[in-house]
Amino acid sequence: MLARIYQPARNAMTSGQAKTKNWVLEFSPQEPRQIDPLMGWTSSGDMNSQIRLMFDSKEAAVDYASSNGIPFTIVDPKNRKQNVRSGGYGDNFATNRRVVWTH
């Protein structure tokens, strides 16, 4: 029952950073998923795959796993460089633009 501790990535559909500050503890699947012959749904008898614990810090997640005897691996996030423009979004509509702006 190996657990993975990681910080989730941001949603690809937005530029916001919501729900990326917490750390998550998830268990690795112990058995493969099977396809139900009648409905075609996938299912598994592994109940630990339903558990997803959220923590405020990496240290809190590690402490929880250590105190409960859960073996774990830590996946550190790859931080991206912030892209902050000097004029911001409003610079696209500036009236004092010296050059023609087109798409």
mmCIF file of N, CA and C in Angstrom:
data_model
loop_
_atom_site.group_PDB
_atom_site.id
_atom_site.type_symbol
_atom_site.label_atom_id
_atom_site.label_comp_id
_atom_site.label_asym_id
_atom_site.label_seq_id
_atom_site.Cartn_x
_atom_site.Cartn_y
_atom_site.Cartn_z
ATOM 1 N N MET A 1 0.849 -1.174 0.000
ATOM 2 C CA MET A 1 0.000 0.000 0.000
ATOM 3 C C MET A 1 0.895 1.238 0.000
ATOM 4 N N LEU A 2 1.535 1.489 -1.103
ATOM 5 C CA LEU A 2 2.432 2.626 -1.246
ATOM 6 C C LEU A 2 1.610 3.887 -1.536
ATOM 7 N N ALA A 3 1.939 4.974 -0.880
ATOM 8 C CA ALA A 3 1.235 6.239 -1.081
ATOM 9 C C ALA A 3 2.147 7.209 -1.825
ATOM 10 N N ARG A 4 1.519 8.158 -2.489
ATOM 11 C CA ARG A 4 2.252 9.193 -3.220
ATOM 12 C C ARG A 4 1.838 10.532 -2.643
ATOM 13 N N ILE A 5 2.810 11.345 -2.288
ATOM 14 C CA ILE A 5 2.559 12.695 -1.763
ATOM 15 C C ILE A 5 3.028 13.673 -2.819
ATOM 16 N N TYR A 6 2.108 14.534 -3.258
ATOM 17 C CA TYR A 6 2.431 15.474 -4.317
ATOM 18 C C TYR A 6 1.595 16.738 -4.184
ATOM 19 N N GLN A 7 1.978 17.755 -4.929
ATOM 20 C CA GLN A 7 1.236 19.008 -5.002
ATOM 21 C C GLN A 7 0.583 19.054 -6.372
ATOM 22 N N PRO A 8 -0.761 19.125 -6.451
ATOM 23 C CA PRO A 8 -1.420 19.038 -7.758
ATOM 24 C C PRO A 8 -1.089 20.213 -8.661
ATOM 25 N N ALA A 9 -1.110 19.943 -9.963
ATOM 26 C CA ALA A 9 -0.851 20.989 -10.955
ATOM 27 C C ALA A 9 -2.110 21.825 -11.156
ATOM 28 N N ARG A 10 -1.958 22.963 -11.758
ATOM 29 C CA ARG A 10 -3.115 23.816 -12.006
ATOM 30 C C ARG A 10 -3.954 23.229 -13.132
ATOM 31 N N ASN A 11 -5.193 23.662 -13.190
ATOM 32 C CA ASN A 11 -6.099 23.220 -14.236
ATOM 33 C C ASN A 11 -5.629 23.790 -15.569
ATOM 34 N N ALA A 12 -5.586 22.971 -16.598
ATOM 35 C CA ALA A 12 -5.096 23.419 -17.898
ATOM 36 C C ALA A 12 -6.060 24.380 -18.585
ATOM 37 N N MET A 13 -7.291 24.438 -18.132
ATOM 38 C CA MET A 13 -8.285 25.296 -18.771
ATOM 39 C C MET A 13 -8.284 26.719 -18.209
ATOM 40 N N THR A 14 -7.522 26.974 -17.156
ATOM 41 C CA THR A 14 -7.491 28.302 -16.562
ATOM 42 C C THR A 14 -6.050 28.733 -16.348
ATOM 43 N N SER A 15 -5.880 30.013 -16.102
ATOM 44 C CA SER A 15 -4.543 30.507 -15.785
ATOM 45 C C SER A 15 -4.371 30.697 -14.292
ATOM 46 N N GLY A 16 -5.415 30.427 -13.510
ATOM 47 C CA GLY A 16 -5.367 30.610 -12.067
ATOM 48 C C GLY A 16 -4.574 29.530 -11.367
ATOM 49 N N GLN A 17 -4.236 29.783 -10.127
ATOM 50 C CA GLN A 17 -3.437 28.853 -9.329
ATOM 51 C C GLN A 17 -4.256 28.242 -8.193
ATOM 52 N N ALA A 18 -5.583 28.254 -8.290
ATOM 53 C CA ALA A 18 -6.428 27.714 -7.232
ATOM 54 C C ALA A 18 -6.207 26.211 -7.085
ATOM 55 N N LYS A 19 -6.340 25.735 -5.868
ATOM 56 C CA LYS A 19 -6.217 24.321 -5.514
ATOM 57 C C LYS A 19 -4.833 23.738 -5.819
ATOM 58 N N THR A 20 -3.817 24.570 -5.903
ATOM 59 C CA THR A 20 -2.462 24.070 -6.141
ATOM 60 C C THR A 20 -1.547 24.295 -4.941
ATOM 61 N N LYS A 21 -2.063 24.883 -3.871
ATOM 62 C CA LYS A 21 -1.229 25.168 -2.704
ATOM 63 C C LYS A 21 -1.202 24.005 -1.728
ATOM 64 N N ASN A 22 -2.236 23.157 -1.733
ATOM 65 C CA ASN A 22 -2.303 22.024 -0.814
ATOM 66 C C ASN A 22 -1.461 20.858 -1.322
ATOM 67 N N TRP A 23 -1.180 19.936 -0.424
ATOM 68 C CA TRP A 23 -0.464 18.708 -0.755
ATOM 69 C C TRP A 23 -1.444 17.556 -0.636
ATOM 70 N N VAL A 24 -1.312 16.567 -1.494
ATOM 71 C CA VAL A 24 -2.258 15.457 -1.570
ATOM 72 C C VAL A 24 -1.527 14.150 -1.274
ATOM 73 N N LEU A 25 -2.187 13.275 -0.504
ATOM 74 C CA LEU A 25 -1.694 11.928 -0.263
ATOM 75 C C LEU A 25 -2.682 10.973 -0.922
ATOM 76 N N GLU A 26 -2.212 10.211 -1.916
ATOM 77 C CA GLU A 26 -3.028 9.233 -2.627
ATOM 78 C C GLU A 26 -2.338 7.881 -2.580
ATOM 79 N N PHE A 27 -3.133 6.824 -2.549
ATOM 80 C CA PHE A 27 -2.586 5.475 -2.543
ATOM 81 C C PHE A 27 -2.462 4.958 -3.964
ATOM 82 N N SER A 28 -1.420 4.181 -4.219
ATOM 83 C CA SER A 28 -1.241 3.542 -5.516
ATOM 84 C C SER A 28 -2.227 2.390 -5.634
ATOM 85 N N PRO A 29 -2.708 2.102 -6.843
ATOM 86 C CA PRO A 29 -3.658 0.990 -6.990
ATOM 87 C C PRO A 29 -2.984 -0.350 -6.705
ATOM 88 N N GLN A 30 -3.695 -1.199 -5.972
ATOM 89 C CA GLN A 30 -3.158 -2.510 -5.601
ATOM 90 C C GLN A 30 -3.547 -3.594 -6.602
ATOM 91 N N GLU A 31 -4.621 -3.369 -7.338
ATOM 92 C CA GLU A 31 -5.063 -4.345 -8.334
ATOM 93 C C GLU A 31 -5.553 -3.596 -9.570
ATOM 94 N N PRO A 32 -5.467 -4.232 -10.732
ATOM 95 C CA PRO A 32 -5.893 -3.536 -11.953
ATOM 96 C C PRO A 32 -7.414 -3.389 -12.014
ATOM 97 N N ARG A 33 -7.844 -2.414 -12.776
ATOM 98 C CA ARG A 33 -9.285 -2.211 -12.970
ATOM 99 C C ARG A 33 -9.816 -3.253 -13.939
ATOM 100 N N GLN A 34 -11.085 -3.625 -13.751
ATOM 101 C CA GLN A 34 -11.732 -4.583 -14.637
ATOM 102 C C GLN A 34 -12.915 -3.914 -15.316
ATOM 103 N N ILE A 35 -13.262 -4.402 -16.488
ATOM 104 C CA ILE A 35 -14.398 -3.864 -17.234
ATOM 105 C C ILE A 35 -15.614 -4.720 -16.940
ATOM 106 N N ASP A 36 -16.699 -4.053 -16.546
ATOM 107 C CA ASP A 36 -17.951 -4.748 -16.299
ATOM 108 C C ASP A 36 -18.529 -5.228 -17.633
ATOM 109 N N PRO A 37 -18.837 -6.522 -17.776
ATOM 110 C CA PRO A 37 -19.294 -7.010 -19.077
ATOM 111 C C PRO A 37 -20.661 -6.472 -19.494
ATOM 112 N N LEU A 38 -21.521 -6.129 -18.553
ATOM 113 C CA LEU A 38 -22.866 -5.669 -18.903
ATOM 114 C C LEU A 38 -22.884 -4.203 -19.314
ATOM 115 N N MET A 39 -22.321 -3.327 -18.484
ATOM 116 C CA MET A 39 -22.404 -1.888 -18.723
ATOM 117 C C MET A 39 -21.142 -1.309 -19.374
ATOM 118 N N GLY A 40 -20.013 -2.001 -19.250
ATOM 119 C CA GLY A 40 -18.778 -1.488 -19.819
ATOM 120 C C GLY A 40 -18.043 -0.522 -18.911
ATOM 121 N N TRP A 41 -18.522 -0.345 -17.682
ATOM 122 C CA TRP A 41 -17.853 0.529 -16.737
ATOM 123 C C TRP A 41 -16.614 -0.142 -16.201
ATOM 124 N N THR A 42 -15.651 0.664 -15.771
ATOM 125 C CA THR A 42 -14.471 0.100 -15.135
ATOM 126 C C THR A 42 -14.674 0.130 -13.621
ATOM 127 N N SER A 43 -14.201 -0.905 -12.961
ATOM 128 C CA SER A 43 -14.352 -0.978 -11.514
ATOM 129 C C SER A 43 -13.118 -1.654 -10.927
ATOM 130 N N SER A 44 -13.011 -1.549 -9.616
ATOM 131 C CA SER A 44 -11.896 -2.153 -8.913
ATOM 132 C C SER A 44 -12.356 -2.507 -7.505
ATOM 133 N N GLY A 45 -11.791 -3.547 -6.945
ATOM 134 C CA GLY A 45 -12.091 -3.925 -5.574
ATOM 135 C C GLY A 45 -11.173 -3.244 -4.582
ATOM 136 N N ASP A 46 -10.293 -2.393 -5.058
ATOM 137 C CA ASP A 46 -9.327 -1.704 -4.204
ATOM 138 C C ASP A 46 -9.985 -0.469 -3.596
ATOM 139 N N MET A 47 -10.277 -0.513 -2.314
ATOM 140 C CA MET A 47 -10.945 0.612 -1.652
ATOM 141 C C MET A 47 -10.003 1.782 -1.378
ATOM 142 N N ASN A 48 -8.711 1.516 -1.296
ATOM 143 C CA ASN A 48 -7.764 2.603 -1.023
ATOM 144 C C ASN A 48 -7.636 3.566 -2.201
ATOM 145 N N SER A 49 -8.050 3.152 -3.385
ATOM 146 C CA SER A 49 -7.963 4.055 -4.536
ATOM 147 C C SER A 49 -8.964 5.205 -4.424
ATOM 148 N N GLN A 50 -9.928 5.095 -3.509
ATOM 149 C CA GLN A 50 -10.918 6.151 -3.321
ATOM 150 C C GLN A 50 -10.469 7.207 -2.319
ATOM 151 N N ILE A 51 -9.387 6.950 -1.618
ATOM 152 C CA ILE A 51 -8.931 7.857 -0.557
ATOM 153 C C ILE A 51 -7.989 8.898 -1.137
ATOM 154 N N ARG A 52 -8.293 10.146 -0.845
ATOM 155 C CA ARG A 52 -7.450 11.269 -1.261
ATOM 156 C C ARG A 52 -7.455 12.278 -0.121
ATOM 157 N N LEU A 53 -6.334 12.385 0.578
ATOM 158 C CA LEU A 53 -6.235 13.271 1.730
ATOM 159 C C LEU A 53 -5.500 14.550 1.345
ATOM 160 N N MET A 54 -6.006 15.702 1.797
ATOM 161 C CA MET A 54 -5.409 17.000 1.507
ATOM 162 C C MET A 54 -4.751 17.543 2.773
ATOM 163 N N PHE A 55 -3.556 18.115 2.609
ATOM 164 C CA PHE A 55 -2.796 18.698 3.713
ATOM 165 C C PHE A 55 -2.334 20.093 3.328
ATOM 166 N N ASP A 56 -2.124 20.931 4.340
ATOM 167 C CA ASP A 56 -1.675 22.300 4.095
ATOM 168 C C ASP A 56 -0.205 22.383 3.731
ATOM 169 N N SER A 57 0.594 21.407 4.157
ATOM 170 C CA SER A 57 2.024 21.442 3.860
ATOM 171 C C SER A 57 2.540 20.033 3.601
ATOM 172 N N LYS A 58 3.710 19.971 2.988
ATOM 173 C CA LYS A 58 4.338 18.683 2.717
ATOM 174 C C LYS A 58 4.723 17.995 4.017
ATOM 175 N N GLU A 59 5.180 18.767 4.995
ATOM 176 C CA GLU A 59 5.588 18.195 6.274
ATOM 177 C C GLU A 59 4.413 17.542 6.993
ATOM 178 N N ALA A 60 3.217 18.149 6.892
ATOM 179 C CA ALA A 60 2.032 17.569 7.533
ATOM 180 C C ALA A 60 1.666 16.238 6.892
ATOM 181 N N ALA A 61 1.784 16.144 5.572
ATOM 182 C CA ALA A 61 1.484 14.893 4.871
ATOM 183 C C ALA A 61 2.499 13.815 5.230
ATOM 184 N N VAL A 62 3.773 14.191 5.303
ATOM 185 C CA VAL A 62 4.818 13.225 5.666
ATOM 186 C C VAL A 62 4.626 12.761 7.100
ATOM 187 N N ASP A 63 4.293 13.676 8.009
ATOM 188 C CA ASP A 63 4.061 13.302 9.407
ATOM 189 C C ASP A 63 2.891 12.337 9.535
ATOM 190 N N TYR A 64 1.823 12.589 8.778
ATOM 191 C CA TYR A 64 0.658 11.707 8.818
ATOM 192 C C TYR A 64 1.016 10.306 8.328
ATOM 193 N N ALA A 65 1.717 10.238 7.200
ATOM 194 C CA ALA A 65 2.088 8.933 6.652
ATOM 195 C C ALA A 65 3.047 8.201 7.586
ATOM 196 N N SER A 66 3.981 8.903 8.162
ATOM 197 C CA SER A 66 4.948 8.275 9.070
ATOM 198 C C SER A 66 4.280 7.776 10.345
ATOM 199 N N SER A 67 3.379 8.577 10.902
ATOM 200 C CA SER A 67 2.734 8.182 12.163
ATOM 201 C C SER A 67 1.770 7.014 11.972
ATOM 202 N N ASN A 68 1.243 6.831 10.769
ATOM 203 C CA ASN A 68 0.325 5.718 10.510
ATOM 204 C C ASN A 68 1.000 4.536 9.831
ATOM 205 N N GLY A 69 2.319 4.582 9.654
ATOM 206 C CA GLY A 69 3.058 3.464 9.085
ATOM 207 C C GLY A 69 2.783 3.231 7.611
ATOM 208 N N ILE A 70 2.534 4.295 6.875
ATOM 209 C CA ILE A 70 2.246 4.191 5.447
ATOM 210 C C ILE A 70 3.525 4.482 4.673
ATOM 211 N N PRO A 71 4.009 3.535 3.861
ATOM 212 C CA PRO A 71 5.173 3.846 3.020
ATOM 213 C C PRO A 71 4.775 4.827 1.926
ATOM 214 N N PHE A 72 5.652 5.781 1.629
ATOM 215 C CA PHE A 72 5.278 6.838 0.694
ATOM 216 C C PHE A 72 6.462 7.258 -0.156
ATOM 217 N N THR A 73 6.142 7.913 -1.260
ATOM 218 C CA THR A 73 7.128 8.590 -2.093
ATOM 219 C C THR A 73 6.664 10.031 -2.254
ATOM 220 N N ILE A 74 7.618 10.933 -2.345
ATOM 221 C CA ILE A 74 7.301 12.355 -2.499
ATOM 222 C C ILE A 74 7.650 12.779 -3.916
ATOM 223 N N VAL A 75 6.690 13.406 -4.577
ATOM 224 C CA VAL A 75 6.902 13.950 -5.916
ATOM 225 C C VAL A 75 6.901 15.470 -5.777
ATOM 226 N N ASP A 76 8.075 16.071 -5.897
ATOM 227 C CA ASP A 76 8.179 17.522 -5.767
ATOM 228 C C ASP A 76 7.657 18.210 -7.031
ATOM 229 N N PRO A 77 6.985 19.348 -6.873
ATOM 230 C CA PRO A 77 6.431 20.033 -8.050
ATOM 231 C C PRO A 77 7.515 20.708 -8.869
ATOM 232 N N LYS A 78 7.227 20.877 -10.137
ATOM 233 C CA LYS A 78 8.104 21.640 -11.020
ATOM 234 C C LYS A 78 7.519 23.049 -11.112
ATOM 235 N N ASN A 79 8.156 23.985 -10.443
ATOM 236 C CA ASN A 79 7.647 25.353 -10.417
ATOM 237 C C ASN A 79 7.897 26.040 -11.744
ATOM 238 N N ARG A 80 6.888 26.761 -12.197
ATOM 239 C CA ARG A 80 7.035 27.471 -13.462
ATOM 240 C C ARG A 80 7.388 28.922 -13.207
ATOM 241 N N LYS A 81 8.009 29.530 -14.188
ATOM 242 C CA LYS A 81 8.398 30.921 -14.076
ATOM 243 C C LYS A 81 7.161 31.798 -14.244
ATOM 244 N N GLN A 82 7.013 32.792 -13.398
ATOM 245 C CA GLN A 82 5.876 33.694 -13.494
ATOM 246 C C GLN A 82 6.019 34.589 -14.714
ATOM 247 N N ASN A 83 4.947 34.754 -15.452
ATOM 248 C CA ASN A 83 4.941 35.600 -16.634
ATOM 249 C C ASN A 83 4.133 36.851 -16.317
ATOM 250 N N VAL A 84 4.809 37.886 -15.837
ATOM 251 C CA VAL A 84 4.151 39.125 -15.472
ATOM 252 C C VAL A 84 4.595 40.201 -16.448
ATOM 253 N N ARG A 85 3.639 40.721 -17.207
ATOM 254 C CA ARG A 85 3.960 41.783 -18.163
ATOM 255 C C ARG A 85 3.894 43.132 -17.471
ATOM 256 N N SER A 86 4.709 44.059 -17.911
ATOM 257 C CA SER A 86 4.777 45.361 -17.233
ATOM 258 C C SER A 86 3.475 46.139 -17.386
ATOM 259 N N GLY A 87 2.870 46.104 -18.559
ATOM 260 C CA GLY A 87 1.623 46.846 -18.759
ATOM 261 C C GLY A 87 0.395 46.065 -18.383
ATOM 262 N N GLY A 88 0.505 44.761 -18.328
ATOM 263 C CA GLY A 88 -0.640 43.931 -17.997
ATOM 264 C C GLY A 88 -1.604 43.826 -19.169
ATOM 265 N N TYR A 89 -2.788 43.339 -18.876
ATOM 266 C CA TYR A 89 -3.799 43.125 -19.910
ATOM 267 C C TYR A 89 -4.268 44.449 -20.512
ATOM 268 N N GLY A 90 -4.331 45.486 -19.719
ATOM 269 C CA GLY A 90 -4.802 46.784 -20.205
ATOM 270 C C GLY A 90 -3.894 47.395 -21.250
ATOM 271 N N ASP A 91 -2.649 46.950 -21.315
ATOM 272 C CA ASP A 91 -1.714 47.472 -22.311
ATOM 273 C C ASP A 91 -2.136 47.095 -23.730
ATOM 274 N N ASN A 92 -2.947 46.062 -23.887
ATOM 275 C CA ASN A 92 -3.440 45.687 -25.206
ATOM 276 C C ASN A 92 -4.343 46.766 -25.804
ATOM 277 N N PHE A 93 -4.957 47.577 -24.967
ATOM 278 C CA PHE A 93 -5.916 48.578 -25.418
ATOM 279 C C PHE A 93 -5.437 50.001 -25.156
ATOM 280 N N ALA A 94 -4.146 50.188 -25.040
ATOM 281 C CA ALA A 94 -3.598 51.510 -24.733
ATOM 282 C C ALA A 94 -3.832 52.470 -25.894
ATOM 283 N N THR A 95 -4.189 53.711 -25.581
ATOM 284 C CA THR A 95 -4.424 54.717 -26.619
ATOM 285 C C THR A 95 -3.138 55.424 -27.034
ATOM 286 N N ASN A 96 -2.089 55.297 -26.276
ATOM 287 C CA ASN A 96 -0.829 55.980 -26.609
ATOM 288 C C ASN A 96 0.154 55.028 -27.303
ATOM 289 N N ARG A 97 -0.349 54.022 -27.980
ATOM 290 C CA ARG A 97 0.506 53.059 -28.672
ATOM 291 C C ARG A 97 1.164 53.738 -29.876
ATOM 292 N N ARG A 98 2.466 53.510 -30.067
ATOM 293 C CA ARG A 98 3.203 54.152 -31.146
ATOM 294 C C ARG A 98 3.227 53.305 -32.418
ATOM 295 N N VAL A 99 3.016 52.004 -32.282
ATOM 296 C CA VAL A 99 3.035 51.132 -33.452
ATOM 297 C C VAL A 99 1.643 50.506 -33.619
ATOM 298 N N VAL A 100 1.351 50.075 -34.838
ATOM 299 C CA VAL A 100 0.071 49.448 -35.107
ATOM 300 C C VAL A 100 0.053 48.074 -34.455
ATOM 301 N N TRP A 101 -1.053 47.786 -33.806
ATOM 302 C CA TRP A 101 -1.183 46.491 -33.135
ATOM 303 C C TRP A 101 -2.275 45.700 -33.812
ATOM 304 N N THR A 102 -1.940 44.543 -34.327
ATOM 305 C CA THR A 102 -2.929 43.658 -34.926
ATOM 306 C C THR A 102 -2.683 42.241 -34.434
ATOM 307 N N HIS A 103 -3.616 41.400 -34.727
ATOM 308 C CA HIS A 103 -3.472 40.003 -34.317
ATOM 309 C C HIS A 103 -2.552 39.307 -35.232
#
